[in-house]
mmCIF file of C-alpha atoms in Angstrom:
data_model
loop_
_atom_site.group_PDB
_atom_site.id
_atom_site.type_symbol
_atom_site.label_atom_id
_atom_site.label_comp_id
_atom_site.label_asym_id
_atom_site.label_seq_id
_atom_site.Cartn_x
_atom_site.Cartn_y
_atom_site.Cartn_z
ATOM 1 C CA GLN A 1 78.845 -36.695 -4.540
ATOM 2 C CA VAL A 2 79.538 -39.199 -7.297
ATOM 3 C CA GLN A 3 82.888 -39.524 -9.015
ATOM 4 C CA LEU A 4 83.182 -41.049 -12.480
ATOM 5 C CA VAL A 5 86.305 -42.326 -14.217
ATOM 6 C CA GLU A 6 86.246 -43.459 -17.838
ATOM 7 C CA SER A 7 88.704 -45.839 -19.410
ATOM 8 C CA GLY A 8 89.076 -47.971 -22.513
ATOM 9 C CA GLY A 9 89.519 -45.392 -25.237
ATOM 10 C CA GLY A 10 92.171 -45.671 -27.879
ATOM 11 C CA LEU A 11 92.934 -45.956 -31.558
ATOM 12 C CA VAL A 12 91.073 -48.472 -33.681
ATOM 13 C CA GLN A 13 90.639 -49.053 -37.386
ATOM 14 C CA ALA A 14 87.294 -48.583 -39.067
ATOM 15 C CA GLY A 15 85.115 -51.614 -38.514
ATOM 16 C CA GLY A 16 86.792 -52.419 -35.240
ATOM 17 C CA SER A 17 85.448 -52.458 -31.717
ATOM 18 C CA LEU A 18 86.104 -50.820 -28.378
ATOM 19 C CA SER A 19 84.591 -51.182 -24.958
ATOM 20 C CA LEU A 20 84.554 -48.192 -22.626
ATOM 21 C CA SER A 21 84.199 -48.432 -18.872
ATOM 22 C CA CYS A 22 82.894 -45.923 -16.357
ATOM 23 C CA ALA A 23 83.765 -46.624 -12.751
ATOM 24 C CA ALA A 24 81.538 -44.823 -10.269
ATOM 25 C CA SER A 25 82.393 -44.129 -6.657
ATOM 26 C CA GLY A 26 81.042 -42.069 -3.809
ATOM 27 C CA ARG A 27 77.300 -41.857 -3.256
ATOM 28 C CA THR A 28 76.496 -44.312 -6.008
ATOM 29 C CA PHE A 29 73.378 -45.454 -4.186
ATOM 30 C CA SER A 30 71.770 -42.147 -5.113
ATOM 31 C CA MET A 31 72.338 -42.528 -8.858
ATOM 32 C CA TYR A 32 69.308 -42.959 -11.029
ATOM 33 C CA VAL A 33 70.873 -42.861 -14.485
ATOM 34 C CA MET A 34 74.251 -43.190 -16.145
ATOM 35 C CA ALA A 35 74.826 -41.923 -19.659
ATOM 36 C CA TRP A 36 77.466 -41.576 -22.325
ATOM 37 C CA PHE A 37 78.099 -38.452 -24.367
ATOM 38 C CA ARG A 38 80.676 -37.638 -26.991
ATOM 39 C CA GLN A 39 82.166 -34.423 -28.264
ATOM 40 C CA THR A 40 84.583 -33.248 -30.928
ATOM 41 C CA PRO A 41 86.221 -29.806 -31.015
ATOM 42 C CA GLY A 42 83.879 -27.107 -32.248
ATOM 43 C CA LYS A 43 80.791 -29.294 -32.042
ATOM 44 C CA GLU A 44 77.973 -29.667 -29.566
ATOM 45 C CA ARG A 45 78.102 -32.418 -27.019
ATOM 46 C CA GLU A 46 76.134 -35.355 -28.385
ATOM 47 C CA PHE A 47 74.072 -37.787 -26.376
ATOM 48 C CA VAL A 48 74.965 -41.416 -27.076
ATOM 49 C CA ALA A 49 73.111 -43.662 -24.649
ATOM 50 C CA ALA A 50 71.763 -43.888 -21.114
ATOM 51 C CA ILE A 51 70.822 -46.613 -18.685
ATOM 52 C CA SER A 52 68.789 -46.498 -15.509
ATOM 53 C CA TRP A 53 71.116 -47.618 -12.770
ATOM 54 C CA SER A 54 68.942 -49.979 -10.806
ATOM 55 C CA GLY A 55 66.501 -51.078 -13.476
ATOM 56 C CA GLY A 56 68.890 -51.378 -16.401
ATOM 57 C CA ILE A 57 66.509 -49.766 -18.871
ATOM 58 C CA THR A 58 68.432 -48.453 -21.855
ATOM 59 C CA TYR A 59 67.996 -45.461 -24.137
ATOM 60 C CA TYR A 60 69.938 -44.783 -27.319
ATOM 61 C CA ALA A 61 70.382 -41.871 -29.646
ATOM 62 C CA ASP A 62 68.969 -42.895 -33.004
ATOM 63 C CA SER A 63 72.103 -41.780 -34.792
ATOM 64 C CA VAL A 64 74.449 -44.038 -32.822
ATOM 65 C CA LYS A 65 72.236 -46.917 -31.746
ATOM 66 C CA SER A 66 73.533 -49.374 -34.314
ATOM 67 C CA GLY A 67 76.663 -51.077 -33.052
ATOM 68 C CA PHE A 68 76.495 -49.490 -29.585
ATOM 69 C CA THR A 69 75.434 -51.267 -26.422
ATOM 70 C CA ILE A 70 75.204 -49.671 -22.998
ATOM 71 C CA SER A 71 75.221 -51.853 -19.913
ATOM 72 C CA ARG A 72 76.163 -51.783 -16.268
ATOM 73 C CA ASP A 73 77.337 -54.054 -13.501
ATOM 74 C CA TYR A 74 75.256 -52.796 -10.628
ATOM 75 C CA ALA A 75 77.242 -54.649 -7.966
ATOM 76 C CA ASP A 76 80.556 -53.294 -9.270
ATOM 77 C CA ASN A 77 79.305 -49.728 -9.777
ATOM 78 C CA THR A 78 80.612 -49.805 -13.316
ATOM 79 C CA GLY A 79 78.959 -48.823 -16.563
ATOM 80 C CA TYR A 80 80.019 -49.872 -20.021
ATOM 81 C CA LEU A 81 79.669 -48.724 -23.581
ATOM 82 C CA LYS A 82 80.489 -51.434 -26.078
ATOM 83 C CA MET A 83 81.041 -50.150 -29.585
ATOM 84 C CA THR A 84 81.296 -52.247 -32.721
ATOM 85 C CA ASN A 85 81.532 -51.448 -36.410
ATOM 86 C CA LEU A 86 83.238 -48.190 -35.589
ATOM 87 C CA LYS A 87 83.507 -45.492 -38.223
ATOM 88 C CA PRO A 88 85.775 -42.451 -38.492
ATOM 89 C CA GLU A 89 82.829 -40.225 -37.619
ATOM 90 C CA ASP A 90 82.685 -41.942 -34.234
ATOM 91 C CA THR A 91 85.976 -40.273 -33.346
ATOM 92 C CA ALA A 92 85.408 -38.110 -30.278
ATOM 93 C CA VAL A 93 86.086 -37.682 -26.618
ATOM 94 C CA TYR A 94 83.603 -39.899 -24.841
ATOM 95 C CA TYR A 95 82.282 -38.789 -21.469
ATOM 96 C CA CYS A 96 80.476 -40.716 -18.812
ATOM 97 C CA ALA A 97 77.779 -38.838 -16.902
ATOM 98 C CA ALA A 98 75.335 -39.602 -14.124
ATOM 99 C CA ASP A 99 72.521 -37.971 -12.231
ATOM 100 C CA ASP A 100 70.312 -38.606 -9.226
ATOM 101 C CA ASN A 101 67.152 -37.352 -10.903
ATOM 102 C CA TYR A 102 64.551 -39.549 -12.501
ATOM 103 C CA CYS A 103 64.293 -39.636 -16.257
ATOM 104 C CA SER A 104 62.892 -41.852 -18.948
ATOM 105 C CA GLY A 105 63.041 -41.977 -22.702
ATOM 106 C CA TYR A 106 63.858 -38.667 -24.310
ATOM 107 C CA GLY A 107 63.958 -37.054 -20.902
ATOM 108 C CA CYS A 108 67.247 -38.846 -20.249
ATOM 109 C CA ARG A 109 68.697 -37.209 -23.363
ATOM 110 C CA ARG A 110 67.660 -33.737 -22.233
ATOM 111 C CA LEU A 111 68.569 -34.161 -18.573
ATOM 112 C CA LYS A 112 71.231 -31.865 -17.169
ATOM 113 C CA TYR A 113 73.656 -34.344 -15.660
ATOM 114 C CA ASP A 114 75.356 -33.366 -12.422
ATOM 115 C CA TYR A 115 78.272 -35.805 -12.467
ATOM 116 C CA TRP A 116 80.850 -36.110 -15.239
ATOM 117 C CA GLY A 117 83.979 -38.084 -15.894
ATOM 118 C CA GLN A 118 87.166 -36.712 -17.375
ATOM 119 C CA GLY A 119 86.593 -38.196 -20.816
ATOM 120 C CA THR A 120 88.425 -40.792 -22.854
ATOM 121 C CA GLN A 121 89.594 -40.331 -26.426
ATOM 122 C CA VAL A 122 88.310 -42.655 -29.128
ATOM 123 C CA THR A 123 89.970 -42.343 -32.515
ATOM 124 C CA VAL A 124 88.819 -44.382 -35.495
ATOM 125 C CA SER A 125 91.118 -44.449 -38.496
ATOM 126 C CA SER A 126 89.968 -45.058 -42.043
#
């Protein structure tokens, strides 16, 4: 089992930046991919970005690629989502997710992730 804990959310003005962290524990050696999703009430969960855990290959949703950077510190079992040039429409609860299964490209967007964090609120004011 893998446990994920997000942190770093908060309130920021439009044009500002935030960096989210996802600390993984448990059977992290089995992880293949870590991803970030976001969701607002009444809307579908939206894929943001993913990174292969060992290789560091990144995948981004076209709609949020600009200003977003996913990374990880493999030794520290921590993933990151750095966000710049934030806009009010980026307001959402951001979730960290991970899975043991292989994926690449669009497959990482469609993958059913087995491990989820509790979410962290990001609010961007205009």
